[in-house]
Coordinates of C-alpha atoms (C1' of nucleotides) in Angstrom, one line a residue:
Chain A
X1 CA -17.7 -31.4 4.6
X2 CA -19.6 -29.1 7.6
X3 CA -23.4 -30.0 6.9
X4 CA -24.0 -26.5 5.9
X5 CA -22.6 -23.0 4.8
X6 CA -22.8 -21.5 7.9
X7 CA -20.5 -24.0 9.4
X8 CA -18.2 -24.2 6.7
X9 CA -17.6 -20.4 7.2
X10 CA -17.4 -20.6 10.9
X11 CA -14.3 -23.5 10.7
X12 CA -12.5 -21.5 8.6
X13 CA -12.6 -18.7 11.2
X14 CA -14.9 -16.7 8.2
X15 CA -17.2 -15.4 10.4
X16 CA -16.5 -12.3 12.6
X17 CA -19.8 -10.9 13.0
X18 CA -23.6 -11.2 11.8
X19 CA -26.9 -10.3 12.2
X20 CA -28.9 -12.4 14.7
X21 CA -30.5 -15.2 12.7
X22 CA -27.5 -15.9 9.7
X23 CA -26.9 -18.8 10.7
X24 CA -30.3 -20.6 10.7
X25 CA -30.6 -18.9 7.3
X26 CA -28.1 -20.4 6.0
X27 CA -28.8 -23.9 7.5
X28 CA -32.7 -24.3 6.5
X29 CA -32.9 -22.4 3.0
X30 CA -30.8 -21.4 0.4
X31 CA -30.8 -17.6 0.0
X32 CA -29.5 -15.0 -2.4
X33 CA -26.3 -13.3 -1.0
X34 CA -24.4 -10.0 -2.1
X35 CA -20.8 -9.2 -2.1
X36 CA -20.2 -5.4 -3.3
X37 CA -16.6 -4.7 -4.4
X38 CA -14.7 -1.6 -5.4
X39 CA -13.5 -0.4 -8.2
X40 CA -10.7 2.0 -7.4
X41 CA -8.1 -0.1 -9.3
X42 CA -8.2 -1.6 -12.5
X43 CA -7.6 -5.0 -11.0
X44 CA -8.6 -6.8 -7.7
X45 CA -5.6 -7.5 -5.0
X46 CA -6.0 -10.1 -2.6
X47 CA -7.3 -8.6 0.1
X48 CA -10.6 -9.1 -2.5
X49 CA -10.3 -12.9 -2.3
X50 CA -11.7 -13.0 1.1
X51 CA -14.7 -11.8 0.1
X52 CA -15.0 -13.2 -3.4
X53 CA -13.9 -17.0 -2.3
X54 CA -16.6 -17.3 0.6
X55 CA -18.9 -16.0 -2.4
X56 CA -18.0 -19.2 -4.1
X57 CA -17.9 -21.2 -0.8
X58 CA -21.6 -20.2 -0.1
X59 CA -22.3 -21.2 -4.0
X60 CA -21.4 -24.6 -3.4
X61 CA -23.9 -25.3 -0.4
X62 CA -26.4 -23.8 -2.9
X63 CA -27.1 -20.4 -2.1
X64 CA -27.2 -18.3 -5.2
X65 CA -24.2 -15.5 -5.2
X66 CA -24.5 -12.2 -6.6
X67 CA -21.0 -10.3 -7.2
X68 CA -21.9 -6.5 -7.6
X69 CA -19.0 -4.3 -9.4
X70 CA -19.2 -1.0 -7.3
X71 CA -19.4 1.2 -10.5
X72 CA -22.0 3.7 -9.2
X73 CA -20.6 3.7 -5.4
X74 CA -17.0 4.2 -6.7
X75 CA -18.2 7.6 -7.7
X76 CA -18.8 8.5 -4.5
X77 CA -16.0 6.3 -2.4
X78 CA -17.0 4.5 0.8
X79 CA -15.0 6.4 3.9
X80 CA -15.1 2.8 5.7
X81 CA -11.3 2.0 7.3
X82 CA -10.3 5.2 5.2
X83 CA -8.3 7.6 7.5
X84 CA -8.7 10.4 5.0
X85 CA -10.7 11.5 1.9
X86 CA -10.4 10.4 -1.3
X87 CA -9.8 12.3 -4.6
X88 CA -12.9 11.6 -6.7
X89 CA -12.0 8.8 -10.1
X90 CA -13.1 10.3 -13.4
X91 CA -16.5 8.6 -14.7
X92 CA -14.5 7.4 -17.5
X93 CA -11.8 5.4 -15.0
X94 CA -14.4 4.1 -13.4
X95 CA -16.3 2.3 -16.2
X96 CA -12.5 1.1 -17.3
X97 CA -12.2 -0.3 -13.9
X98 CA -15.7 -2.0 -13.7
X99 CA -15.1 -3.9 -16.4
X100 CA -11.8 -5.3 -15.9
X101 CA -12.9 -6.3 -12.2
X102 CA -16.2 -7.5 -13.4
X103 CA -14.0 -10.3 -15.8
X104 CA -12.1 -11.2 -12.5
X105 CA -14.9 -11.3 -10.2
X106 CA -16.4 -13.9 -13.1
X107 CA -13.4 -16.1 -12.8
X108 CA -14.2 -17.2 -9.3
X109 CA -18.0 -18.2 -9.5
X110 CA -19.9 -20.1 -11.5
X111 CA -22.4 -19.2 -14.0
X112 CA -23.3 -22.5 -15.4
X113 CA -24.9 -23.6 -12.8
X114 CA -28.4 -25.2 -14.0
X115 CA -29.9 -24.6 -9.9
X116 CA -28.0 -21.6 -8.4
X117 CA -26.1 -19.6 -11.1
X118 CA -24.1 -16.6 -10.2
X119 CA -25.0 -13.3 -11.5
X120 CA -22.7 -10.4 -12.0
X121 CA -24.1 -6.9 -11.8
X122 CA -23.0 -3.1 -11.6
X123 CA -24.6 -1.1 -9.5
X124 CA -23.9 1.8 -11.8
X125 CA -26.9 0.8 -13.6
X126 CA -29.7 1.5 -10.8
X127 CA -27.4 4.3 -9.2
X128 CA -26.3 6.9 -11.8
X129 CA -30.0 7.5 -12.6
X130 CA -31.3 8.1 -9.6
X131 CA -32.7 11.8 -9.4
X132 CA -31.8 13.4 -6.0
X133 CA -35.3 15.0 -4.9
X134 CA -36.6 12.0 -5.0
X135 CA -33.3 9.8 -3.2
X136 CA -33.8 12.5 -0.8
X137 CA -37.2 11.7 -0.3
X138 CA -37.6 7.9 -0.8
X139 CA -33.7 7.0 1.0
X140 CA -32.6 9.7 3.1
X141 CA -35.8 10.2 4.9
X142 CA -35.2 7.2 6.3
X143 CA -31.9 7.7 8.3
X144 CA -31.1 10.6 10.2
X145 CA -28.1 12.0 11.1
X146 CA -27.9 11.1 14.3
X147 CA -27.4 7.3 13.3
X148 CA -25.3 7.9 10.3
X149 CA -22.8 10.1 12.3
X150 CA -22.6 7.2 14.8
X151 CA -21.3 4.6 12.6
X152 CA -17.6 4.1 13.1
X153 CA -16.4 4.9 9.9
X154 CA -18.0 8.2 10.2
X155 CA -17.3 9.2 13.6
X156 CA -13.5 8.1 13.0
X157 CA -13.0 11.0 10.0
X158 CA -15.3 13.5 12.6
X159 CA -12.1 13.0 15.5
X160 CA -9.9 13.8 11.9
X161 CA -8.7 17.2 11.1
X162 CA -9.7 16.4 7.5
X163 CA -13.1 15.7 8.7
X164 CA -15.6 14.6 5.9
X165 CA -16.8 15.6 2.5
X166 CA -20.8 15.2 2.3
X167 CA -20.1 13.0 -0.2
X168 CA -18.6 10.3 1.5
X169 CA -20.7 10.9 4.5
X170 CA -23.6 10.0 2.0
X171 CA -22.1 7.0 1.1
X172 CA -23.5 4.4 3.1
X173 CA -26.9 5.4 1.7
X174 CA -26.5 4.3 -1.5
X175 CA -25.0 0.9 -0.7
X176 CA -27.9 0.6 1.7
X177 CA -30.0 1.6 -1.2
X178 CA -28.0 -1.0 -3.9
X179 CA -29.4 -3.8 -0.8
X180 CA -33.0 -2.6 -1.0
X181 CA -32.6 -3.0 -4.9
X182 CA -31.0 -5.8 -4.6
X183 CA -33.5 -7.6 -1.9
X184 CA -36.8 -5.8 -4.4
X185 CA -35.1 -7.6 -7.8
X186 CA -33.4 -11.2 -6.9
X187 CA -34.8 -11.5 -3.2
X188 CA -31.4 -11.0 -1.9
X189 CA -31.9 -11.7 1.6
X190 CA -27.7 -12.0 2.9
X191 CA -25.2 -9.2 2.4
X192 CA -21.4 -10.1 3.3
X193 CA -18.5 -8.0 2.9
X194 CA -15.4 -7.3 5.5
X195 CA -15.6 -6.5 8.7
X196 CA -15.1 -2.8 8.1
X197 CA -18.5 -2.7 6.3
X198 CA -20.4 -3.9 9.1
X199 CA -21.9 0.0 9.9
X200 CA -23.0 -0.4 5.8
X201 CA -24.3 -3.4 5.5
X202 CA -26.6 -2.9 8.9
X203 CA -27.4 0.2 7.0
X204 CA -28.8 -1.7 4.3
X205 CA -30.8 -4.1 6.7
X206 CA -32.6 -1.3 8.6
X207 CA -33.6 0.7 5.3
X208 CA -34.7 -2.6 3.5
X209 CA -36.8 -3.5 7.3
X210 CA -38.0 0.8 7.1
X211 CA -38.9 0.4 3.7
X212 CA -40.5 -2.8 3.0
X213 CA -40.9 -4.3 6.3
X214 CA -38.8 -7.3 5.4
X215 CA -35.9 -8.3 7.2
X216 CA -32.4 -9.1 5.5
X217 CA -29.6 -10.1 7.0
X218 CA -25.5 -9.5 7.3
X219 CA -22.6 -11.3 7.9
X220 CA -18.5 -9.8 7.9
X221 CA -15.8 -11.4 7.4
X222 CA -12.3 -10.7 9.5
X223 CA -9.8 -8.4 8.5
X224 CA -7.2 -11.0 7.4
X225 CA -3.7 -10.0 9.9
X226 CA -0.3 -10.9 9.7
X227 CA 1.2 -12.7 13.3
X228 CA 3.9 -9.8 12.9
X229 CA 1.7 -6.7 12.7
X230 CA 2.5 -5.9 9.3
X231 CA -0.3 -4.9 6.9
X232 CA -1.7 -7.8 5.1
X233 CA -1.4 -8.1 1.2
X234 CA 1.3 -5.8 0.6
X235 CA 5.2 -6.4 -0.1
X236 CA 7.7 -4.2 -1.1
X237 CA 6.0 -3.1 -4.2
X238 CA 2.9 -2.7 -3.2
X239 CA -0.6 -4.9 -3.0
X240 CA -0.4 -7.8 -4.4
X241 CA -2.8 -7.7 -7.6
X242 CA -4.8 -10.4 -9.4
X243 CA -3.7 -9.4 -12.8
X244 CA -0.9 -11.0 -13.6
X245 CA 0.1 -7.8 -15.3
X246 CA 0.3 -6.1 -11.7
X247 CA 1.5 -9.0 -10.0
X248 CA 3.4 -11.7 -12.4
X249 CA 2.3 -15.5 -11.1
X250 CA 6.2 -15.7 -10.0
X251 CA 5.9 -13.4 -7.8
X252 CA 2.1 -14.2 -6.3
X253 CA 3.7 -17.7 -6.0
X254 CA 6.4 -16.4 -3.9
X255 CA 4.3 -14.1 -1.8
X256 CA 2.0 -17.0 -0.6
X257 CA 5.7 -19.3 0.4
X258 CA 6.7 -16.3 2.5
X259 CA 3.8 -17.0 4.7
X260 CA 5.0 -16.8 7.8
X261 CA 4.3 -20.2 9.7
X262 CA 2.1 -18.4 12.6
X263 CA -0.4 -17.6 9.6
X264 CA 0.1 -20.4 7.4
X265 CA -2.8 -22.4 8.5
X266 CA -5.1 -19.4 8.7
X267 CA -4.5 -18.6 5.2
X268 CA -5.2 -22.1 3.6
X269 CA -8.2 -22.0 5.1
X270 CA -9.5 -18.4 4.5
X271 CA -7.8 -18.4 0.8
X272 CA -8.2 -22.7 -0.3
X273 CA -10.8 -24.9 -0.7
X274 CA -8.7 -27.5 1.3
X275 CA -10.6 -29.7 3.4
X276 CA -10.4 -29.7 7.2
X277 CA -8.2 -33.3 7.3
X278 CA -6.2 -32.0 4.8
X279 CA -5.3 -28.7 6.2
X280 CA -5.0 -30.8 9.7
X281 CA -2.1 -32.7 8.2
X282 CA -0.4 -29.9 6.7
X283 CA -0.7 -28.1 10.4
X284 CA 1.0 -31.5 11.7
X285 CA 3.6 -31.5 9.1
X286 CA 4.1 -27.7 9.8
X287 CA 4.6 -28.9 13.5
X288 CA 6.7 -31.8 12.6
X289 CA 9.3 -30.1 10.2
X290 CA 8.8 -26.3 9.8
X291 CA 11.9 -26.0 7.7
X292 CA 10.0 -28.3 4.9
X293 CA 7.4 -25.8 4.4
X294 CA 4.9 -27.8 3.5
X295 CA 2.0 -25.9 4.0
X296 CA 3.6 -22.8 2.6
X297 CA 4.5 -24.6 -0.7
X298 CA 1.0 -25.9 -0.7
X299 CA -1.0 -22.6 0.0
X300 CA 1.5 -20.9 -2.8
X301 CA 0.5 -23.9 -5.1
X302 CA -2.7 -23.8 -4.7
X303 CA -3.2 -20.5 -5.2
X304 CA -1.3 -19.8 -8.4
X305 CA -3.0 -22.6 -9.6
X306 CA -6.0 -21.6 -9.1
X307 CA -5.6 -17.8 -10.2
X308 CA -2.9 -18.3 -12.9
X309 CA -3.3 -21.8 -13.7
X310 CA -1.4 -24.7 -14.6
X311 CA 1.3 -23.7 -17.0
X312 CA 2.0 -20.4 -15.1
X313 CA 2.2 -22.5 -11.6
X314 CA 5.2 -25.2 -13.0
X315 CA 6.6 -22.1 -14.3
X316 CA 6.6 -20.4 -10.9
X317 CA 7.8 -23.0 -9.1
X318 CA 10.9 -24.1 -11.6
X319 CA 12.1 -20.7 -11.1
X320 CA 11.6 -20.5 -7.6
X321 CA 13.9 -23.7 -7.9
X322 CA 16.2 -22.4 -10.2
X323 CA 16.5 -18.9 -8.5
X324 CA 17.0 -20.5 -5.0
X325 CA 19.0 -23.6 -5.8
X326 CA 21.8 -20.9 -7.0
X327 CA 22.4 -22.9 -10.2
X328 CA 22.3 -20.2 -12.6
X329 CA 25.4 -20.8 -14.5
X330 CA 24.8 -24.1 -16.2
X331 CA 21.5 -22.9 -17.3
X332 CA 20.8 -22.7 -21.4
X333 CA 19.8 -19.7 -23.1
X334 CA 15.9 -21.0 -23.2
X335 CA 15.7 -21.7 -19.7
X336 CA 16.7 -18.7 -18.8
X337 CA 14.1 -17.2 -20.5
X338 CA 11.7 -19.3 -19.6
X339 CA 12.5 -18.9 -15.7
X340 CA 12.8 -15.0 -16.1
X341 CA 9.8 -14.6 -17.7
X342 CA 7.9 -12.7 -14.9
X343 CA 10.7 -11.2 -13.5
X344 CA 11.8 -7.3 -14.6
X345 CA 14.2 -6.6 -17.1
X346 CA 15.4 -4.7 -19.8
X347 CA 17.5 -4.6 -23.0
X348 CA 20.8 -3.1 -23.4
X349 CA 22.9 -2.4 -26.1
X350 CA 25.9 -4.7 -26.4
X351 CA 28.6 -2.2 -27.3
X352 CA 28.4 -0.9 -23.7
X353 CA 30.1 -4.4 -22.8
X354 CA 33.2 -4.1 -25.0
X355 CA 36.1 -3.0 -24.3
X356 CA 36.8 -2.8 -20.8
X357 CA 33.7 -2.8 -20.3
X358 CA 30.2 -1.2 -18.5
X359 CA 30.7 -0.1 -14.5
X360 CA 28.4 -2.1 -12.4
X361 CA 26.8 0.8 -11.0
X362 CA 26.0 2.2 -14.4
X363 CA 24.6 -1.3 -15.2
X364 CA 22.1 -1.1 -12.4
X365 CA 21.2 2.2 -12.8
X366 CA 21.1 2.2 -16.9
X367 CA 18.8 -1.3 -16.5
X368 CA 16.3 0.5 -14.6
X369 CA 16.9 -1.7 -11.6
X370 CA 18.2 1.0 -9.5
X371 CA 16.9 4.4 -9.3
X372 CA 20.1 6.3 -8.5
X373 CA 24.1 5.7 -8.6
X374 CA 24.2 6.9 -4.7
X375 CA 21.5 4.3 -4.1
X376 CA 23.5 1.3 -6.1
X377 CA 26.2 2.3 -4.7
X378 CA 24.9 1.7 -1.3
X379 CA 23.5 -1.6 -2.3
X380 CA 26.6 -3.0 -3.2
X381 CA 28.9 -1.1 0.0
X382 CA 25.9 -3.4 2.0
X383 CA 26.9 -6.7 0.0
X384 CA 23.5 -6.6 -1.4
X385 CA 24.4 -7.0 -5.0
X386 CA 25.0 -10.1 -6.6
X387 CA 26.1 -10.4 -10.9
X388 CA 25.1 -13.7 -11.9
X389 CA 24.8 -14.8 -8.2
X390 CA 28.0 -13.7 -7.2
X391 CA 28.2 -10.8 -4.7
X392 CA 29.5 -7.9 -6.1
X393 CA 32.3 -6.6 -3.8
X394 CA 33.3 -2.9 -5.1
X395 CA 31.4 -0.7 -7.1
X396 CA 34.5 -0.6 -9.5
X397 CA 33.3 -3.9 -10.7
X398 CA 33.7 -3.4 -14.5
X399 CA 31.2 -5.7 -16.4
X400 CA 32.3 -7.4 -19.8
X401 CA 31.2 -9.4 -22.5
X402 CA 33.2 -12.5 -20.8
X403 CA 30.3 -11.7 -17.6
X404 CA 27.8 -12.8 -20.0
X405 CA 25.7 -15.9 -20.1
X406 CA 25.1 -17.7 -22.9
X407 CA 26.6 -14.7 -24.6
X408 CA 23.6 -11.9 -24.0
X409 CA 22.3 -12.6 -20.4
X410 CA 22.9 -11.2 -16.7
X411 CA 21.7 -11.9 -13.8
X412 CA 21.2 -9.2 -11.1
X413 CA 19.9 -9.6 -7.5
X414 CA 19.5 -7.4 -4.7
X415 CA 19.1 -9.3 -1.8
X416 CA 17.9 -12.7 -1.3
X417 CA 14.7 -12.2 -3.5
X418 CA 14.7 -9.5 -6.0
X419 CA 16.0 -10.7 -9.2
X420 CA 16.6 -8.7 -12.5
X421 CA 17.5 -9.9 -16.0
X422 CA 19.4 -7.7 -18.1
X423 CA 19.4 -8.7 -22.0
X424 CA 22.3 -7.7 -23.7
X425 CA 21.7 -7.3 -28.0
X426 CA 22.8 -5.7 -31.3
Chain B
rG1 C1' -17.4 37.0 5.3
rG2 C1' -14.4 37.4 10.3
rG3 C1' -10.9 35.3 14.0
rC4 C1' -7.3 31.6 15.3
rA5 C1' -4.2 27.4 14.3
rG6 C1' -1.7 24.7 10.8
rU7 C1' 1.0 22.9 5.8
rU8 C1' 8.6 19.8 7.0
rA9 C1' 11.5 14.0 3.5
rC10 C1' 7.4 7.4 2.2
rC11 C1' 4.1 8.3 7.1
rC12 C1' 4.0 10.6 12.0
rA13 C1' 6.7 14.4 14.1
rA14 C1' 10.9 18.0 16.0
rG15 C1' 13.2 22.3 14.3
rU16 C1' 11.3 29.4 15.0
rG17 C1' 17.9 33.4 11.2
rG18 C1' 23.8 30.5 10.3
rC19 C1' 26.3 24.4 13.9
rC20 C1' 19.8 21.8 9.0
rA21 C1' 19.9 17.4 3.9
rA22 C1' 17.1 18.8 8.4
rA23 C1' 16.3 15.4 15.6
rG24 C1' 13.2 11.3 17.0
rG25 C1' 9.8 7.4 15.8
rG26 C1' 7.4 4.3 12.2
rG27 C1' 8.0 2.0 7.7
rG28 C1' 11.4 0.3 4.0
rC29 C1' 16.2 -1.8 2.3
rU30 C1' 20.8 -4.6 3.2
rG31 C1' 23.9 -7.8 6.2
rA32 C1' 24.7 -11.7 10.1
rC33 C1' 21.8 -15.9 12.0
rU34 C1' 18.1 -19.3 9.4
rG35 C1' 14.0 -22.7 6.6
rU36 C1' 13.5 -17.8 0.4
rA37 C1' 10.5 -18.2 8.1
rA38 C1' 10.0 -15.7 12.9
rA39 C1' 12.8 -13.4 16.7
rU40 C1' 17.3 -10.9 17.6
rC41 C1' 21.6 -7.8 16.5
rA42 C1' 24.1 -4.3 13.1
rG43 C1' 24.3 -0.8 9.0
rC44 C1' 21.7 2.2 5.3
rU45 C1' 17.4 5.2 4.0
rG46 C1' 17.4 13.3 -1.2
rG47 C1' 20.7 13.7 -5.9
rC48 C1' 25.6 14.2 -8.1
rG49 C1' 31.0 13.3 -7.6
rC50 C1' 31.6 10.3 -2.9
rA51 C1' 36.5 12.5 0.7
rC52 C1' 36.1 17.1 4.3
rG53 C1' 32.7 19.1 -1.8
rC54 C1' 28.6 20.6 -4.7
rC55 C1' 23.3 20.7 -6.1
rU56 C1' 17.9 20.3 -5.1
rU57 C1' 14.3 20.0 -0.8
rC58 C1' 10.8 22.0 4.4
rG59 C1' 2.6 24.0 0.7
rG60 C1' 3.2 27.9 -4.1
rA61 C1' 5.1 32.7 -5.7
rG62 C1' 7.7 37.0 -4.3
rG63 C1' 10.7 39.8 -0.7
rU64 C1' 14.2 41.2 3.7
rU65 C1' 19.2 39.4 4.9
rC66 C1' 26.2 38.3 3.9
rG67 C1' 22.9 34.0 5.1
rA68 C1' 16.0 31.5 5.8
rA69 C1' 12.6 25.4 6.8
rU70 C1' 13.0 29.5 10.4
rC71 C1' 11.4 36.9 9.4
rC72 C1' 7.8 39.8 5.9
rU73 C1' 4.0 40.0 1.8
rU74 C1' 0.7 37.3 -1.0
rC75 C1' -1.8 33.0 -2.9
rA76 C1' -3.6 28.0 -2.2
rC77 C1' -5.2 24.2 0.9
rU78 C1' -6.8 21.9 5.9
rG79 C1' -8.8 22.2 10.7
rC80 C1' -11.3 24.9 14.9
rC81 C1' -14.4 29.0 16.5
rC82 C1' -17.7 33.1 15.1
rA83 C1' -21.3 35.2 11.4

RNA sequence: GGGCAGUUACCCAAGUGGCCAAAGGGGGCUGACUGUAAAUCAGCUGGCGCACGCCUUCGGAGGUUCGAAUCCUUCACUGCCCA
């Protein structure tokens, strides 16, 4: 273990910029650090777990963390590595939001501790009463223009068409402002955050250094990028969410295998608590036999383990065996229940299937799998359709009772990947 | 308040009366190869029947015309300049 948090951070390739002086902070005392986080959705995605895991990293040399639930900024919106405005969240949405992400924010820290405890705050509470004369007059004195429209995230929307509202050009004074109150209440000396709120965070050090003549201090962490370019976090349906609701644990177990080997080792040791030797081996093993995925299976394991737990993780990854091995047949009515769990379906009625039967295309359009005959269609012209895990071959393909398994299930793919269970009753 | 420019499909962006469901690029999807990878190659990417057909779409509404994304009026929004 690195002898202290600083170094643990800087290994795991955490550390992509800071204020002159982190890392002896870090090394000689233990400090109160802040992590701010959004709360435009109802549920973090895991983009968040950069941020929130090195908040649990730095909790383990000691340092006491402090997870703030953006409920008062979130009114506003933060402009930072936003090409265009954002439409405003109702007041209501936002409180929603806060407190689902302030019970998934909890999961990750610990509040037990007897010598550094987490705390969990909303910064709702010492923004939304804040009079404006006197903001004006205590805060905004303390910036002018000049410096604000020179911070990056600014002077990006300025080259816009859109430009900027006021309102989100006003935003990085109240997160500088939630660091002063946070520095005046708990002492919090460190803010982190990623490496797009670098022009915030400094914000924060200069009006806490203007105001009180104290110095605080920042550190960023990288944007986390893909070896192919692609956008980080997202698949075809979108972000990939905490809430297993958004994101069932099959498929967060599945995004992490897909890692793509130039990232794999990057990941485990921005998203795990692995130890150097033991990410080390799984880099060798990566090196020795790729095609064994190793380190894929482990980051995915690890991961859903950690988020979903236990029971969700051996269901992840029997269905992940079942799904890819191709045995679907021989499976029993249970197990396929149990495997499918997390994966869409729907119910259909079972006279649809006597007779002659239901048309294929009307089977993946009436499911809800497909969104229009032209498109199924398509899917199945491409030889991307597979009944049971059988390519469909013409979109004549007239589906029976006799297609069923174990009398009331099918089994639709598109692709390699995309499952669907269809559950026939009545 | 005045002047100018702009608003095209998921995104960017061509198109300035019929040959436009609308070029091109990106993204996405599928197939081949493979390791549920990467790279590469190929196809697809508004809806309905799918065949040459029909329907809906080019900021909103209305109008001109045999015919409009393309012209006119008006409204909305965005940007730039002036006040």
């Amino acid at each position: 273990m690195p002898a202290n948090a600083f170094e643990e951070l800087q290994w795991r390739g955490l550390v992509f910029d800071c204020i002159e002086g982190v890392q002896n902070l870090l090394a000689t005392q233990t400090v109160t650090v802040y992590n701010g986080f959004d709360v435009t959705a109802d549920s973090l995605h895991i983009g968040h777990l950069v941020p929130l895991l090195a908040l649990a990293r730095l909790q383990r040399y000691g340092h006491h963390p402090i997870a703030v639930a953006g409920g008062g900024t979130t009114m506003i919106g933060d402009p930072s590595g936003k090409s265009s405005e954002r439409p405003l969240l109702s007041r209501q949405q936002i409180e929603e939001n806060a407190e689902a992400i302030k019970g998934q924010l909890a999961r990750f820290l610990d509040f037990d501790s007897k010598t550094n405890p987490a705390r969990l705050v909303n910064n709702a509470d010492w923004l939304l009463p804040l009079n404006l004369i006197d903001f004006l007059r205590d805060i905004g004195k303390h910036f002018t223009v000049n410096y604000m429209i020179a911070k990056d995230s600014v002077r990006a929307r300025l080259e816009r068409e859109e430009g900027i509202s006021f309102t989100e050009f006003s935003y990085m004074l109240l997160q500088s402002y939630d660091f002063l109150h946070l520095y005046r209440t708990y002492g919090c000396l460190l803010q982190t955050g990623g490496s797009d709120q670098w022009g915030n965070i400094t914000a924060g050090v200069e009006l806490i250094r203007r105001v009180t003549g104290g110095t605080a201090y920042g550190l960023v962490y990288p944007l986390i990028t893909k070896a192919d370019g692609s956008k980080f976090g997202k698949t075809e349906s979108g972000a990939v969410w905490l809430d297993p609701r958004r994101t069932s644990p099959y498929r967060f177990y599945q995004f992490w295998l897909n890692t793509d080997d130039r990232d794999v080792i990057h990941y485990l040791k921005v998203f795990t608590f692995l130890t150097q030797p033991e990410i080390e081996e799984l880099q060798h093993a990566l090196e020795e036999k790729p095609e064994q995925r190793d380190a894929q299976r482990t980051l995915a394991r690890v991961m859903t383990g950690m988020l979903h737990g236990e029971t969700a993780l051996a269901r992840a990854e029997q269905a992940a065996q079942v799904l890819f091995g191709g045995a679907v047949e021989g499976l029993s009515a249970a197990e396929i229940e149990d495997i499918f769990a997390d994966v869409p379906s729907a119910r259909l009625n079972k006279d649809q299937f006597s007779g002659t039967g239901l048309n294929i295309v009307d089977l993946l359009v009436g499911s809800g799998m497909m969104k229009s005959r032209g498109e199924a269609r398509r899917a199945i012209g491409e030889g991307g359709i597979y009944l049971n895990n059988h390519r469909v071959a013409e979109s004549e393909r007239l589906v029976t009772v006799n297609d069923l398994l174990e009398g009331r299930f099918l089994i639709l793919r598109r692709g390699k990947k995309t499952y669907f269970l269809v559950e026939v009753v009545g």
